[in-house]
Amino acid sequence: MPHAKQRLVQPPRLRSEDGLEEGRRVTWMELFFDLIFVAAVAQVGTHLRDDYSPAGLLRFSLLFFLIWWAWLGHTNFSTRFDTDDLIQRALTALQIFLVAVMAINATGALDSRDSAGFAAAYSAMRFVLVAQYWRARPIRQARALTSRYATGAGIAASLWLISAVVPSPARYWIWLLALIIDIGTPIVFTQHLIDVPHDAAHLPERYGLFSIILLGESMVAVMTGMGHQEYWSTAAASSALLGMGLVFTIWWWYFDSAQAVAERHLRTRQDAVRFHVWSYAHLPLYLGIAVAGVGVEHAIT
């Protein structure tokens, strides 16, 4: 029985303490987690299909960013500290549930009750992340990182929760302040990327998996547009071919030409700054893939 308990509950440990873990691969839980988050992006995109306008794109971009940022928070934590024990799995399952709540509350306007529900679910997601970092605080080498990340995420999560009961336009100003804290926390504490580094191979692999699943969703959008055709016109056929070619080209560029999933070792502050640029550059890339998929579907239809 003690051995069974030890297997079920294991304190978080710093995975990179002994250097790069040879042979570490993405777990089935991590892959499932990524898949659910991309499905949430697809759900948010249904509103964009009905309102493919500048206002619709702005709304989609905000909701997309929050879903991606929630994914990034869990991914950064699990890359450093994941033990895959019962508690970590339960917290991961809770985050999966919460992103589903975020997705189903992404149908209304930004000043609606739905958007308040979205903000509340996102707040709960960040509080779960706070609990994860707080659980990792006993790790002496990572105590400064876990304390500061938990504090930053906790303050931002509180603001998101408050915004859920505040009417617009005051709600938007609270969102802006919360976003600044959410984004600014890892930037202000860049030094921790060197002191408590990610796994140089595992983290890029997680980004790559999210990219490939998102490209798959874009291909589904192309096929959805093709399915609407009863009699094929030259314009529809060429749009379908060019749309598939666009998705394939992005895949080729990302994995081969740009080598975006290459190992990323962080030894100096310059390495840490480059890592921030690499990490945050995925936001416009991911957003562009999602928006382009819906756009191609519109063009074919």
Tab-separated table of N, CA, C and O in Angstrom, residues 2-43:
chain	number	residue	atom	x	y	z
A	2	PRO	N	1.908	1.366	0.849
A	2	PRO	CA	2.753	2.570	0.790
A	2	PRO	C	3.375	2.776	-0.569
A	2	PRO	O	3.502	3.902	-1.039
A	3	HIS	N	3.765	1.647	-1.223
A	3	HIS	CA	4.366	1.777	-2.559
A	3	HIS	C	3.345	2.299	-3.566
A	3	HIS	O	3.659	3.101	-4.433
A	4	ALA	N	2.088	1.823	-3.453
A	4	ALA	CA	1.037	2.281	-4.355
A	4	ALA	C	0.772	3.770	-4.168
A	4	ALA	O	0.621	4.524	-5.129
A	5	LYS	N	0.759	4.207	-2.900
A	5	LYS	CA	0.546	5.635	-2.624
A	5	LYS	C	1.688	6.466	-3.174
A	5	LYS	O	1.484	7.550	-3.716
A	6	GLN	N	2.900	5.932	-3.068
A	6	GLN	CA	4.057	6.670	-3.577
A	6	GLN	C	3.973	6.843	-5.087
A	6	GLN	O	4.377	7.859	-5.631
A	7	ARG	N	3.420	5.837	-5.767
A	7	ARG	CA	3.282	5.951	-7.215
A	7	ARG	C	2.169	6.919	-7.594
A	7	ARG	O	2.249	7.602	-8.597
A	8	LEU	N	1.108	6.963	-6.774
A	8	LEU	CA	-0.034	7.805	-7.100
A	8	LEU	C	0.232	9.281	-6.816
A	8	LEU	O	-0.232	10.145	-7.540
A	9	VAL	N	0.951	9.577	-5.748
A	9	VAL	CA	1.226	10.962	-5.359
A	9	VAL	C	2.734	11.147	-5.244
A	9	VAL	O	3.365	10.615	-4.332
A	10	GLN	N	3.282	11.897	-6.177
A	10	GLN	CA	4.716	12.163	-6.177
A	10	GLN	C	4.928	13.677	-6.245
A	10	GLN	O	4.382	14.333	-7.129
A	11	PRO	N	5.686	14.250	-5.331
A	11	PRO	CA	5.920	15.697	-5.352
A	11	PRO	C	6.555	16.119	-6.680
A	11	PRO	O	7.338	15.361	-7.273
A	12	PRO	N	6.229	17.301	-7.164
A	12	PRO	CA	6.877	17.792	-8.393
A	12	PRO	C	8.390	17.849	-8.220
A	12	PRO	O	8.890	18.112	-7.123
A	13	ARG	N	9.098	17.612	-9.279
A	13	ARG	CA	10.557	17.713	-9.261
A	13	ARG	C	10.996	18.513	-10.476
A	13	ARG	O	10.273	18.583	-11.476
A	14	LEU	N	12.152	19.121	-10.384
A	14	LEU	CA	12.692	19.896	-11.495
A	14	LEU	C	13.274	18.925	-12.513
A	14	LEU	O	14.311	18.296	-12.263
A	15	ARG	N	12.625	18.798	-13.641
A	15	ARG	CA	13.015	17.775	-14.610
A	15	ARG	C	14.387	18.031	-15.218
A	15	ARG	O	15.076	17.110	-15.628
A	16	SER	N	14.794	19.317	-15.292
A	16	SER	CA	16.069	19.663	-15.937
A	16	SER	C	17.224	19.754	-14.943
A	16	SER	O	18.303	20.224	-15.295
A	17	GLU	N	17.006	19.313	-13.703
A	17	GLU	CA	18.043	19.457	-12.681
A	17	GLU	C	19.332	18.738	-13.064
A	17	GLU	O	20.434	19.211	-12.781
A	18	ASP	N	19.199	17.614	-13.746
A	18	ASP	CA	20.365	16.840	-14.159
A	18	ASP	C	20.689	17.019	-15.639
A	18	ASP	O	21.356	16.177	-16.250
A	19	GLY	N	20.179	18.104	-16.237
A	19	GLY	CA	20.433	18.355	-17.651
A	19	GLY	C	19.318	17.801	-18.529
A	19	GLY	O	18.239	17.438	-18.049
A	20	LEU	N	19.578	17.734	-19.818
A	20	LEU	CA	18.601	17.282	-20.795
A	20	LEU	C	18.240	15.823	-20.541
A	20	LEU	O	19.108	14.973	-20.376
A	21	GLU	N	16.928	15.546	-20.476
A	21	GLU	CA	16.467	14.173	-20.277
A	21	GLU	C	16.489	13.435	-21.616
A	21	GLU	O	15.679	13.719	-22.502
A	22	GLU	N	17.390	12.508	-21.752
A	22	GLU	CA	17.487	11.746	-22.989
A	22	GLU	C	16.254	10.867	-23.163
A	22	GLU	O	15.817	10.186	-22.244
A	23	GLY	N	15.707	10.922	-24.349
A	23	GLY	CA	14.574	10.053	-24.661
A	23	GLY	C	13.229	10.542	-24.170
A	23	GLY	O	12.231	9.832	-24.312
A	24	ARG	N	13.172	11.751	-23.578
A	24	ARG	CA	11.879	12.253	-23.118
A	24	ARG	C	11.003	12.588	-24.314
A	24	ARG	O	11.421	13.268	-25.236
A	25	ARG	N	9.785	12.100	-24.270
A	25	ARG	CA	8.832	12.346	-25.344
A	25	ARG	C	7.518	12.866	-24.772
A	25	ARG	O	7.246	12.708	-23.580
A	26	VAL	N	6.721	13.453	-25.617
A	26	VAL	CA	5.412	13.931	-25.203
A	26	VAL	C	4.564	12.744	-24.745
A	26	VAL	O	4.531	11.701	-25.389
A	27	THR	N	3.886	12.903	-23.607
A	27	THR	CA	3.054	11.836	-23.069
A	27	THR	C	1.682	11.848	-23.751
A	27	THR	O	1.287	12.824	-24.390
A	28	TRP	N	0.955	10.758	-23.568
A	28	TRP	CA	-0.393	10.684	-24.136
A	28	TRP	C	-1.299	11.730	-23.498
A	28	TRP	O	-2.180	12.282	-24.169
A	29	MET	N	-1.086	12.021	-22.214
A	29	MET	CA	-1.871	13.060	-21.554
A	29	MET	C	-1.599	14.428	-22.174
A	29	MET	O	-2.520	15.218	-22.415
A	30	GLU	N	-0.344	14.726	-22.441
A	30	GLU	CA	-0.001	16.010	-23.053
A	30	GLU	C	-0.588	16.128	-24.457
A	30	GLU	O	-1.096	17.192	-24.848
A	31	LEU	N	-0.553	15.048	-25.215
A	31	LEU	CA	-1.130	15.064	-26.558
A	31	LEU	C	-2.638	15.267	-26.495
A	31	LEU	O	-3.206	16.048	-27.280
A	32	PHE	N	-3.293	14.597	-25.572
A	32	PHE	CA	-4.737	14.761	-25.381
A	32	PHE	C	-5.055	16.205	-24.991
A	32	PHE	O	-6.010	16.811	-25.491
A	33	PHE	N	-4.247	16.765	-24.103
A	33	PHE	CA	-4.414	18.148	-23.660
A	33	PHE	C	-4.331	19.102	-24.851
A	33	PHE	O	-5.183	19.984	-25.025
A	34	ASP	N	-3.322	18.931	-25.693
A	34	ASP	CA	-3.160	19.783	-26.872
A	34	ASP	C	-4.361	19.669	-27.807
A	34	ASP	O	-4.853	20.669	-28.342
A	35	LEU	N	-4.831	18.456	-28.002
A	35	LEU	CA	-5.950	18.217	-28.913
A	35	LEU	C	-7.206	18.934	-28.437
A	35	LEU	O	-7.927	19.551	-29.239
A	36	ILE	N	-7.480	18.885	-27.137
A	36	ILE	CA	-8.674	19.541	-26.602
A	36	ILE	C	-8.578	21.052	-26.766
A	36	ILE	O	-9.566	21.726	-27.097
A	37	PHE	N	-7.397	21.613	-26.576
A	37	PHE	CA	-7.242	23.063	-26.708
A	37	PHE	C	-7.437	23.501	-28.157
A	37	PHE	O	-8.037	24.550	-28.418
A	38	VAL	N	-6.935	22.740	-29.101
A	38	VAL	CA	-7.159	23.090	-30.505
A	38	VAL	C	-8.634	22.931	-30.855
A	38	VAL	O	-9.180	23.717	-31.647
A	39	ALA	N	-9.301	21.944	-30.275
A	39	ALA	CA	-10.745	21.804	-30.481
A	39	ALA	C	-11.486	23.031	-29.944
A	39	ALA	O	-12.465	23.490	-30.537
A	40	ALA	N	-11.004	23.585	-28.821
A	40	ALA	CA	-11.595	24.811	-28.285
A	40	ALA	C	-11.401	25.980	-29.242
A	40	ALA	O	-12.296	26.808	-29.428
A	41	VAL	N	-10.228	26.047	-29.868
A	41	VAL	CA	-9.981	27.081	-30.875
A	41	VAL	C	-10.971	26.942	-32.027
A	41	VAL	O	-11.527	27.929	-32.520
A	42	ALA	N	-11.206	25.705	-32.460
A	42	ALA	CA	-12.161	25.464	-33.546
A	42	ALA	C	-13.565	25.896	-33.145
A	42	ALA	O	-14.313	26.459	-33.955
A	43	GLN	N	-13.936	25.649	-31.882
A	43	GLN	CA	-15.249	26.060	-31.394
A	43	GLN	C	-15.382	27.579	-31.401
A	43	GLN	O	-16.402	28.129	-31.825
